[in-house]
Amino acid sequence: MTFSVGILPLVIGGLFNMALGALWYSNVLFAKPWMEESGATDEQISDTTDMGKVYGLTLLMAVVTSYVIGFIVTNLDLVNIGQSVLLAIIIWLGADLPMIIKNWGFEQRTLKLGFINHSYQLVVYLVVATLFTLF
């Protein structure tokens, strides 16, 4: 087992994760339905202090996500995009779909909110796994 992963897909994956998040939660895509479903207001969002800390930790977690996916791709020796897509879907089904259901059941979050949040993760998993397979 190896713990080293390719640095280029790691960096690109982390940056892609951040860029997709900015787009996903913007007015271009899902800002309005996300705000409706989460109950967030413009005032609450703009009133957030420590945004540097929030973005810094978010970037760190984006890199961690890329590293974990790269670790799995590397150690499973995935060599084609079909295998990467299957891996991403399996990770999403095992890690994210249960969170959607748990948050719906125990936290009274809507399924729509869960799918807005976690379909973003599915896209990240798909792209990052593919990056590690190609590089």
GROMACS .gro file of C-alpha atoms in nm:
model
  135
    1MET     CA    1   0.000   0.000   0.000
    2THR     CA    2   0.127   0.343  -0.090
    3PHE     CA    3   0.035   0.671   0.075
    4SER     CA    4   0.178   0.893  -0.197
    5VAL     CA    5  -0.053   1.038  -0.460
    6GLY     CA    6   0.009   1.252  -0.765
    7ILE     CA    7   0.057   1.615  -0.667
    8LEU     CA    8  -0.092   1.759  -0.988
    9PRO     CA    9  -0.431   1.584  -0.962
   10LEU     CA   10  -0.429   1.654  -0.587
   11VAL     CA   11  -0.393   2.029  -0.642
   12ILE     CA   12  -0.627   2.043  -0.943
   13GLY     CA   13  -0.884   1.835  -0.754
   14GLY     CA   14  -0.875   2.063  -0.452
   15LEU     CA   15  -0.906   2.376  -0.664
   16PHE     CA   16  -1.183   2.220  -0.874
   17ASN     CA   17  -1.372   2.135  -0.555
   18MET     CA   18  -1.355   2.499  -0.443
   19ALA     CA   19  -1.446   2.640  -0.786
   20LEU     CA   20  -1.739   2.402  -0.823
   21GLY     CA   21  -1.862   2.494  -0.475
   22ALA     CA   22  -1.852   2.864  -0.565
   23LEU     CA   23  -2.053   2.795  -0.879
   24TRP     CA   24  -2.287   2.538  -0.722
   25TYR     CA   25  -2.397   2.769  -0.442
   26SER     CA   26  -2.414   3.082  -0.661
   27ASN     CA   27  -2.715   3.236  -0.829
   28VAL     CA   28  -2.606   3.062  -1.148
   29LEU     CA   29  -2.703   2.722  -1.005
   30PHE     CA   30  -2.849   2.646  -0.663
   31ALA     CA   31  -2.821   2.952  -0.435
   32LYS     CA   32  -3.193   3.028  -0.426
   33PRO     CA   33  -3.323   2.674  -0.370
   34TRP     CA   34  -3.042   2.608  -0.122
   35MET     CA   35  -3.131   2.919   0.077
   36GLU     CA   36  -3.502   2.830   0.073
   37GLU     CA   37  -3.440   2.473   0.184
   38SER     CA   38  -3.179   2.557   0.448
   39GLY     CA   39  -3.364   2.858   0.586
   40ALA     CA   40  -3.058   3.079   0.539
   41THR     CA   41  -3.100   3.448   0.464
   42ASP     CA   42  -2.878   3.692   0.277
   43GLU     CA   43  -2.817   3.871   0.605
   44GLN     CA   44  -2.702   3.555   0.783
   45ILE     CA   45  -2.469   3.464   0.501
   46SER     CA   46  -2.317   3.811   0.469
   47ASP     CA   47  -2.287   3.842   0.849
   48THR     CA   48  -2.048   3.549   0.873
   49THR     CA   49  -1.729   3.651   1.050
   50ASP     CA   50  -1.403   3.466   1.008
   51MET     CA   51  -1.464   3.402   0.637
   52GLY     CA   52  -1.090   3.361   0.592
   53LYS     CA   53  -1.097   3.075   0.840
   54VAL     CA   54  -1.405   2.923   0.673
   55TYR     CA   55  -1.250   2.935   0.326
   56GLY     CA   56  -0.915   2.813   0.456
   57LEU     CA   57  -1.070   2.511   0.626
   58THR     CA   58  -1.289   2.447   0.323
   59LEU     CA   59  -0.982   2.444   0.099
   60LEU     CA   60  -0.803   2.212   0.340
   61MET     CA   61  -1.100   1.972   0.337
   62ALA     CA   62  -1.113   1.992  -0.045
   63VAL     CA   63  -0.750   1.880  -0.057
   64VAL     CA   64  -0.821   1.605   0.199
   65THR     CA   65  -1.109   1.481  -0.018
   66SER     CA   66  -0.880   1.479  -0.322
   67TYR     CA   67  -0.610   1.298  -0.127
   68VAL     CA   68  -0.846   1.025  -0.004
   69ILE     CA   69  -0.986   0.965  -0.351
   70GLY     CA   70  -0.634   0.968  -0.496
   71PHE     CA   71  -0.523   0.720  -0.229
   72ILE     CA   72  -0.806   0.483  -0.323
   73VAL     CA   73  -0.751   0.520  -0.700
   74THR     CA   74  -0.377   0.463  -0.659
   75ASN     CA   75  -0.407   0.162  -0.432
   76LEU     CA   76  -0.683   0.000  -0.637
   77ASP     CA   77  -0.470   0.068  -0.947
   78LEU     CA   78  -0.764   0.205  -1.144
   79VAL     CA   79  -0.664   0.255  -1.504
   80ASN     CA   80  -0.972   0.376  -1.691
   81ILE     CA   81  -1.245   0.633  -1.656
   82GLY     CA   82  -1.518   0.370  -1.622
   83GLN     CA   83  -1.350   0.237  -1.309
   84SER     CA   84  -1.316   0.591  -1.173
   85VAL     CA   85  -1.682   0.665  -1.232
   86LEU     CA   86  -1.783   0.343  -1.057
   87LEU     CA   87  -1.557   0.424  -0.762
   88ALA     CA   88  -1.702   0.775  -0.731
   89ILE     CA   89  -2.057   0.643  -0.738
   90ILE     CA   90  -1.977   0.378  -0.477
   91ILE     CA   91  -1.816   0.637  -0.248
   92TRP     CA   92  -2.118   0.864  -0.291
   93LEU     CA   93  -2.367   0.583  -0.227
   94GLY     CA   94  -2.179   0.471   0.084
   95ALA     CA   95  -2.087   0.809   0.233
   96ASP     CA   96  -2.322   1.077   0.104
   97LEU     CA   97  -2.658   0.910   0.039
   98PRO     CA   98  -2.677   0.785   0.400
   99MET     CA   99  -2.613   1.144   0.518
  100ILE     CA  100  -2.902   1.271   0.305
  101ILE     CA  101  -3.135   1.017   0.467
  102LYS     CA  102  -2.998   1.074   0.819
  103ASN     CA  103  -3.031   1.451   0.791
  104TRP     CA  104  -3.384   1.414   0.654
  105GLY     CA  105  -3.488   1.175   0.929
  106PHE     CA  106  -3.315   1.309   1.239
  107GLU     CA  107  -3.254   1.676   1.159
  108GLN     CA  108  -3.575   1.733   0.965
  109ARG     CA  109  -3.379   1.858   0.664
  110THR     CA  110  -3.552   1.827   0.330
  111LEU     CA  111  -3.446   1.567   0.078
  112LYS     CA  112  -3.412   1.851  -0.173
  113LEU     CA  113  -3.151   2.021   0.047
  114GLY     CA  114  -2.968   1.691   0.087
  115PHE     CA  115  -2.956   1.634  -0.285
  116ILE     CA  116  -2.841   1.992  -0.354
  117ASN     CA  117  -2.556   1.952  -0.105
  118HIS     CA  118  -2.455   1.596  -0.179
  119SER     CA  119  -2.496   1.590  -0.557
  120TYR     CA  120  -2.224   1.855  -0.551
  121GLN     CA  121  -2.004   1.598  -0.374
  122LEU     CA  122  -2.087   1.337  -0.637
  123VAL     CA  123  -1.960   1.568  -0.911
  124VAL     CA  124  -1.643   1.634  -0.709
  125TYR     CA  125  -1.587   1.261  -0.658
  126LEU     CA  126  -1.640   1.190  -1.029
  127VAL     CA  127  -1.399   1.459  -1.147
  128VAL     CA  128  -1.129   1.395  -0.886
  129ALA     CA  129  -1.131   1.016  -0.937
  130THR     CA  130  -1.105   1.073  -1.311
  131LEU     CA  131  -0.815   1.317  -1.263
  132PHE     CA  132  -0.619   1.061  -1.062
  133THR     CA  133  -0.691   0.793  -1.319
  134LEU     CA  134  -0.572   1.011  -1.606
  135PHE     CA  135  -0.261   1.140  -1.430
   0.00000   0.00000   0.00000
